[in-house]
Structures are given as structure tokens and as C-alpha cells.
PDB file of C-alpha atoms and ligand atoms in Angstrom:
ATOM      1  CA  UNK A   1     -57.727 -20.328   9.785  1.00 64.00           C
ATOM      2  CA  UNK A   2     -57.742 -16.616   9.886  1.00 79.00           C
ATOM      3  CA  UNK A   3     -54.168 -14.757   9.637  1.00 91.00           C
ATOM      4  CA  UNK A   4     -53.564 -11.541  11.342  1.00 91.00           C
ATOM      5  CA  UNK A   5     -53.809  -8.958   9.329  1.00 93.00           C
ATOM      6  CA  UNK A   6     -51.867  -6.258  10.676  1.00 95.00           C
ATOM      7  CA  UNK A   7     -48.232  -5.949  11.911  1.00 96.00           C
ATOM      8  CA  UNK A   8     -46.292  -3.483  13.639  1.00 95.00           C
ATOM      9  CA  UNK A   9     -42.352  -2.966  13.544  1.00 93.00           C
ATOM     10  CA  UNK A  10     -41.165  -3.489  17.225  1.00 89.00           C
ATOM     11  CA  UNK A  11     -39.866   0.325  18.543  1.00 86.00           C
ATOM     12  CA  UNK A  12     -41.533   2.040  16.007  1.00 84.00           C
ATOM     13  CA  UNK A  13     -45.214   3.014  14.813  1.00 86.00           C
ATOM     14  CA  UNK A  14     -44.719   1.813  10.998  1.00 91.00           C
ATOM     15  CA  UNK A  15     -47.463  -1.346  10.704  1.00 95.00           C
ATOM     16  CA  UNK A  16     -47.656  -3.821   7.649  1.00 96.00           C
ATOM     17  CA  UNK A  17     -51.319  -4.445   6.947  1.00 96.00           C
ATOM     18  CA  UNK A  18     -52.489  -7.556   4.755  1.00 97.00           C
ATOM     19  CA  UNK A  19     -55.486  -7.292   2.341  1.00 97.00           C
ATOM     20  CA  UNK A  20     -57.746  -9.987   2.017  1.00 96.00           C
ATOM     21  CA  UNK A  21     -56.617 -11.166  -1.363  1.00 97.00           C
ATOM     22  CA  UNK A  22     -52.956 -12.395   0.618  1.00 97.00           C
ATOM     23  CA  UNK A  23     -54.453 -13.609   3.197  1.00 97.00           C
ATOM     24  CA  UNK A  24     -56.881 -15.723   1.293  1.00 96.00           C
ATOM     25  CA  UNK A  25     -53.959 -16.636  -0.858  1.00 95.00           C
ATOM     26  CA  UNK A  26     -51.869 -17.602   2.146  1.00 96.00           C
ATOM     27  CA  UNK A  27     -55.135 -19.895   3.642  1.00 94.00           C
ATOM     28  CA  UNK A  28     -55.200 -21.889   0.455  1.00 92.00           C
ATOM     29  CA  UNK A  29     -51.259 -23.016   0.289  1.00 91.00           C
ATOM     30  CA  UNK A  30     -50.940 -23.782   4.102  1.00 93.00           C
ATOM     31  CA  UNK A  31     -48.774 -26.984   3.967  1.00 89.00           C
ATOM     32  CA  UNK A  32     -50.025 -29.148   6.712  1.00 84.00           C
ATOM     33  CA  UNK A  33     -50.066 -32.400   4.995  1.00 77.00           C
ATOM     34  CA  UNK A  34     -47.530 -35.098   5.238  1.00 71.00           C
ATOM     35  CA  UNK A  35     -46.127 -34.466   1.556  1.00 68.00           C
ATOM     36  CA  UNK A  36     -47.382 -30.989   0.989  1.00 74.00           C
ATOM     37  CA  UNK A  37     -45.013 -28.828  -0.838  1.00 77.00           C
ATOM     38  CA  UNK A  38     -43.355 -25.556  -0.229  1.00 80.00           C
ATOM     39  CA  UNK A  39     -45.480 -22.514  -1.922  1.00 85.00           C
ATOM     40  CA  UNK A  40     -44.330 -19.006  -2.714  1.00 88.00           C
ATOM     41  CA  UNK A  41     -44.110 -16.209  -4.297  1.00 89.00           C
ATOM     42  CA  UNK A  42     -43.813 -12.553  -4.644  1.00 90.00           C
ATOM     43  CA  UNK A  43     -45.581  -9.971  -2.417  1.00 94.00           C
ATOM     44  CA  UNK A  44     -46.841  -6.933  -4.227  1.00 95.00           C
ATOM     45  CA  UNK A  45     -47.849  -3.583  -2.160  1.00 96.00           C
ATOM     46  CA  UNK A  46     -48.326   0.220  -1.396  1.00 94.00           C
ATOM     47  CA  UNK A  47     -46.079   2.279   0.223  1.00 91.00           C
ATOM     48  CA  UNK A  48     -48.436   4.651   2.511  1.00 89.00           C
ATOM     49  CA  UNK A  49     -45.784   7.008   3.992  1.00 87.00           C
ATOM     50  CA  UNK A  50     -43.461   4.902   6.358  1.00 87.00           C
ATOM     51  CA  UNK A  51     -46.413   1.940   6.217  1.00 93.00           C
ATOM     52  CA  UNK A  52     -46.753  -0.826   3.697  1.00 95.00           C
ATOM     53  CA  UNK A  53     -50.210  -2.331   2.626  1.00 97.00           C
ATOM     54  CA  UNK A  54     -49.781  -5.314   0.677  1.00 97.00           C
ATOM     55  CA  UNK A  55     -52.284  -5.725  -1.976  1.00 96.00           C
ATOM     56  CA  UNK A  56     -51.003  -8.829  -4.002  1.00 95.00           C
ATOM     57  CA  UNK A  57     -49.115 -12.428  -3.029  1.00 95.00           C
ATOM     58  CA  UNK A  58     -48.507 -13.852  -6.501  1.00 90.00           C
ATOM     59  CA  UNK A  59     -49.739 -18.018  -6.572  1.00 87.00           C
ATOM     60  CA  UNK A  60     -47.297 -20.269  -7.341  1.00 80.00           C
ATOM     61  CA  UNK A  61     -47.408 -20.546 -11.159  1.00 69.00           C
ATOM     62  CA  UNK A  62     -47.959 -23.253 -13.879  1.00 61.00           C
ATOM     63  CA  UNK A  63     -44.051 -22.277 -14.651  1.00 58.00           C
ATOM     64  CA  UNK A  64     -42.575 -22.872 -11.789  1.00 60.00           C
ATOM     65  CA  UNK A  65     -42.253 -26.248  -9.940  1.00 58.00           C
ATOM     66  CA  UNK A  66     -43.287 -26.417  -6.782  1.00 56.00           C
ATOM     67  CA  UNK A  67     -40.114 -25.889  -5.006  1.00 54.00           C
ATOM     68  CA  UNK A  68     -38.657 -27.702  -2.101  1.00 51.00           C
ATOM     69  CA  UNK A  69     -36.420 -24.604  -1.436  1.00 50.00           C
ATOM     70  CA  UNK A  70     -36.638 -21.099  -2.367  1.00 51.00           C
ATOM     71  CA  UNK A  71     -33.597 -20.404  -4.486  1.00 45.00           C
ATOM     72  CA  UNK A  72     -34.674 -23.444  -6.311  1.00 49.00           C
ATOM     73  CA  UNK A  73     -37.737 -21.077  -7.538  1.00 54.00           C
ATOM     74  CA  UNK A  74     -38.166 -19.701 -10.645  1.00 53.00           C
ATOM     75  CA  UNK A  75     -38.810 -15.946 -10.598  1.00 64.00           C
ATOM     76  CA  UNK A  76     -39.571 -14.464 -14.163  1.00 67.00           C
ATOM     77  CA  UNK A  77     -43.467 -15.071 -14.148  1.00 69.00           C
ATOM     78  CA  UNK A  78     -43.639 -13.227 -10.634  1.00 75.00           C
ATOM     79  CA  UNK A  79     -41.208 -10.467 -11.497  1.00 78.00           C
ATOM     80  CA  UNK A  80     -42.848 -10.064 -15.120  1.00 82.00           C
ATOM     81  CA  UNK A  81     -45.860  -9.713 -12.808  1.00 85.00           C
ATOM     82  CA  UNK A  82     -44.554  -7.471 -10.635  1.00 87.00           C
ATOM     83  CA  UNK A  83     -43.487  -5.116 -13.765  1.00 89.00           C
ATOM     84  CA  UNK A  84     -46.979  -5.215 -15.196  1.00 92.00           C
ATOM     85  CA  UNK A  85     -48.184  -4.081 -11.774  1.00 91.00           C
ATOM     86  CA  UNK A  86     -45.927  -1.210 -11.290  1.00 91.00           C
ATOM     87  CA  UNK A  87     -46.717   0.151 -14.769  1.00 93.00           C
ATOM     88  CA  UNK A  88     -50.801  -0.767 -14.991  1.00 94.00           C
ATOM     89  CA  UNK A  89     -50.950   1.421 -11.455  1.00 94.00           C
ATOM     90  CA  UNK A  90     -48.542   4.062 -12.851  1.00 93.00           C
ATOM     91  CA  UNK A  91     -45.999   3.400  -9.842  1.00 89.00           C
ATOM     92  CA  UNK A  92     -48.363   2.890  -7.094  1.00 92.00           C
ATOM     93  CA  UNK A  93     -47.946  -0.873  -6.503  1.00 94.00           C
ATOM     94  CA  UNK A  94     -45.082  -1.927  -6.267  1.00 91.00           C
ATOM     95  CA  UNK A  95     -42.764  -5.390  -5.753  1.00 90.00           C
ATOM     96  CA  UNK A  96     -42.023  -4.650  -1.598  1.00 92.00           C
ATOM     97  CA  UNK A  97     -41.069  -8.863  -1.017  1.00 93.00           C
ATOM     98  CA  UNK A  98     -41.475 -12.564  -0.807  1.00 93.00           C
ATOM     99  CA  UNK A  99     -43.386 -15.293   0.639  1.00 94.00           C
ATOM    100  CA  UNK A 100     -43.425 -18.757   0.784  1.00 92.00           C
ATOM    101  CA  UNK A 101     -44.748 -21.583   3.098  1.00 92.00           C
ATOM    102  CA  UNK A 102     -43.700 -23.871   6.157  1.00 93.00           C
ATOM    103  CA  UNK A 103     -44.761 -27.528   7.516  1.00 92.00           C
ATOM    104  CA  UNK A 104     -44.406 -25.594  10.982  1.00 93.00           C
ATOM    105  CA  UNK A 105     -47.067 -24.288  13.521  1.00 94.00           C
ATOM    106  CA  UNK A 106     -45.158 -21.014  14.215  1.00 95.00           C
ATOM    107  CA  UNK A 107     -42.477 -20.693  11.470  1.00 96.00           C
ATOM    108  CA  UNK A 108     -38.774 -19.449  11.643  1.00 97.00           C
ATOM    109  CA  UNK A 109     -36.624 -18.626   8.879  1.00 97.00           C
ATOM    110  CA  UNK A 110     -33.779 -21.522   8.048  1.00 95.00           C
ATOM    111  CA  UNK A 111     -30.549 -20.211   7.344  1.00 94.00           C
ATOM    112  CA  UNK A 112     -31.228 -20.823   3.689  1.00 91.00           C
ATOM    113  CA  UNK A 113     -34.076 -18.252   3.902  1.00 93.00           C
ATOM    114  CA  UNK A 114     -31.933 -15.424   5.676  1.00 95.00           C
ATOM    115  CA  UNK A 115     -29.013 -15.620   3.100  1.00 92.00           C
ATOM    116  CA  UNK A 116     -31.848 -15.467   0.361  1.00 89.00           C
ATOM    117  CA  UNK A 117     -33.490 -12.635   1.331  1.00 92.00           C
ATOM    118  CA  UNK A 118     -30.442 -10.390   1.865  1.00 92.00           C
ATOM    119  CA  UNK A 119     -29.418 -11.276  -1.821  1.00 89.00           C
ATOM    120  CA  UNK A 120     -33.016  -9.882  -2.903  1.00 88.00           C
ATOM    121  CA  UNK A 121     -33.087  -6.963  -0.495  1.00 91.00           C
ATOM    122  CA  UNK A 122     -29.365  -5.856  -1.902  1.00 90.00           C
ATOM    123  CA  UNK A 123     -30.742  -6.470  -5.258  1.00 83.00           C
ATOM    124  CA  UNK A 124     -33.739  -4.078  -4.333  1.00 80.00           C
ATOM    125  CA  UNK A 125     -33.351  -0.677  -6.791  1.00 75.00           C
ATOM    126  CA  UNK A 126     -35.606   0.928  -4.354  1.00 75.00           C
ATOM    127  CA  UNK A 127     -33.238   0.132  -1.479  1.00 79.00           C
ATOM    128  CA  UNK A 128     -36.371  -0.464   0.843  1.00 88.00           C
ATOM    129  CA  UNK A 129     -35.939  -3.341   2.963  1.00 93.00           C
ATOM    130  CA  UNK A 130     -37.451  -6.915   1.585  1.00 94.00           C
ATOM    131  CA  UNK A 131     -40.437  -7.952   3.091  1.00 96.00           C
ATOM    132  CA  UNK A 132     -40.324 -11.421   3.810  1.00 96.00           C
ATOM    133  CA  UNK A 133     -42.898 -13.638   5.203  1.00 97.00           C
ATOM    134  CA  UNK A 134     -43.296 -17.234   6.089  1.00 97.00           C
ATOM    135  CA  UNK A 135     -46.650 -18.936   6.131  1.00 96.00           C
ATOM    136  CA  UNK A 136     -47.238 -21.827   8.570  1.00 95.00           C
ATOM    137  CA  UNK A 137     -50.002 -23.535   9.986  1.00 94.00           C
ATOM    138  CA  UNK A 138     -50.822 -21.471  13.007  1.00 94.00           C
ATOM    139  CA  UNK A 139     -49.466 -17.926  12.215  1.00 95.00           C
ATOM    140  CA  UNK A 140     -47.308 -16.351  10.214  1.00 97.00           C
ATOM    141  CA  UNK A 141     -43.389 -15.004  10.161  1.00 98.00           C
ATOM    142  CA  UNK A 142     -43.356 -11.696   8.741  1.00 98.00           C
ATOM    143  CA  UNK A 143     -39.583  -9.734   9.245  1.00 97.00           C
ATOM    144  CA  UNK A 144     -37.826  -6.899   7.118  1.00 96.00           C
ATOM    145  CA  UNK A 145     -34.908  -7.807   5.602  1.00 96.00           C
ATOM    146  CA  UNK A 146     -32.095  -5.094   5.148  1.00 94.00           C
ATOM    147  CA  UNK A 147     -29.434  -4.881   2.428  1.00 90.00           C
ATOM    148  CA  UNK A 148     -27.136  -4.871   5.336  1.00 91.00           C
ATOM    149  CA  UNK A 149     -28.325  -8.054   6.802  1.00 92.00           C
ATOM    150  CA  UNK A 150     -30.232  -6.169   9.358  1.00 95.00           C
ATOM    151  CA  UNK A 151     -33.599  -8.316  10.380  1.00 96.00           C
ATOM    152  CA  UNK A 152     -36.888  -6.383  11.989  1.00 96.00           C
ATOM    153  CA  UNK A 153     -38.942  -9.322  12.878  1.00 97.00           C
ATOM    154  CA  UNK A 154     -42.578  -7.872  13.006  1.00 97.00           C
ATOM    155  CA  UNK A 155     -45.069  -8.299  15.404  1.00 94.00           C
ATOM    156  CA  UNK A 156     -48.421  -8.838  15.369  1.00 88.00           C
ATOM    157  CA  UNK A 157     -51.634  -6.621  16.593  1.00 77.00           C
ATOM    158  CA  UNK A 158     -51.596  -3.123  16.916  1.00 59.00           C
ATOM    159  CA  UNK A 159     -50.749  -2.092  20.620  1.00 50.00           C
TER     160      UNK A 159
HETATM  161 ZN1   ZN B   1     -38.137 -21.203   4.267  1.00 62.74          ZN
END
């Protein structure tokens, strides 16, 4: 299973590209087993003008349970992370969203996920949108959420 690797913003030329290190993280927590569990955690990238390269997608850790839901996760390993990052690179990676898996070929967000993500993208001091992605079997969901509760569901490819 190989994941696209880059993703464009429908109407616009900004593109998300995924470094290997996510994508390889991605490939070893796709849940296609009967009782596989949901896997996140947080996404950590570069801003490159109005682009985003993500560099980093945090495993889950020993700490945290393997959640059945994501608000059930618990996030201060991944944002203790996140704050190492930022200061190790002197501000040039950064905390830019979330991921977390799917027992679905082609995933969608559940309600759940959309009224979690626009908590964490109003939370955002940065006041980027959230970059949230789903991991399923077959491909992957990957859509900016906005503080407002505006979604930008990427696309993948570059056209
Ligand atoms: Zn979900």
C-alpha cells in the first residue's frame, strides 16, 4: 500500500505534500482487521509559503490507550512533542494537525470527527486551519479544517 503523497486544495494552487516518514507511519497503523483499533496522532510540518510539507505523524504512544474515538485520546505526549519540535528547529516545524485511522476503504469524517477538529482549529494560536487526515485502507481523507467550521477537503495528484 502506497499513499499519495501530494495534495492540492481544490480552486487554488496551495498542495500538502507527505514525507516518507508519515506515510510509512500511516502504512503501519492501517486498521483492516476485524478488531483493529483506531490509531492517531498529531501531524507535525513546514509551512513553505502558502504550502504545507508535513515532516512528522506522531505514533500512538505507550501513554495513551488506543482509542476507540478521538476525543477519548490523550494529547500531552504528542503536544509535549510537538513543543520540543518547534523549539529543537527554532520555529521551523511546527504542530499544523491530526490524524488518526479508519476500518473504511475510502474514509469520511463522522460527525464526531468534524466537531473535534473545529475545537482544535479554534484552539490553534497560529489561527492556520487544522490539518486533518483520516487513514483508511485504500486512500486517505485529508481536509482543512477552519476555526469557522469551514472544511477544504483536499484532493489528490497534482493537475
Ligand atoms: Zn474518525
Amino acid at each position: 500500500m502506497q499513499f499519495m503523497n501530494t495534495w492540492k486544495v481544490p480552486g487554488g494552487d496551495q498542495l500538502v505534500y507527505l514525507q516518507q516518514q508519515p506515510l510509512e507511519v500511516f502504512g503501519r497503523y492501517i486498521q483492516d482487521g476485524t478488531d483493529s483499533k483506531e490509531a492517531g496522532g498529531i501531524l507535525l510540518g513546514h509551512v513553505r509559503g502558502e504550502h504545507l510539507e508535513i515532516i512528522e505523524a506522531t505514533e500512538p504512544s505507550t501513554m495513551d490507550r488506543r482509542f476507540r474515538y478521538l476525543f477519548e485520546r490523550m494529547t500531552f505526549f504528542h503536544h509535549r512533542l510537538a513543543m520540543k519540535r518547534w523549539s529543537d528547529s527554532h520555529g521551523l516545524i511546527r504542530y499544523v494537525g491530526e490524524w488518526h485511522t479508519h476500518p473504511q476503504d475510502y474514509p469520511t469524517p463522522s460527525s464526531t470527527d468534524l466537531h473535534e477538529w473545529q475545537i482544535l482549529a479554534a484552539d490553534r494560536r497560529d489561527e492556520r486551519p487544522l490539518l486533518a487526515l483520516i487513514v483508511g485502507c485504500q486512500s486517505l481523507h485529508v481536509e482543512y479544517m477552519h476555526c469557522t467550521g469551514k472544511r477544504q477537503v483536499l484532493k489528490h495528484g497534482v493537475e
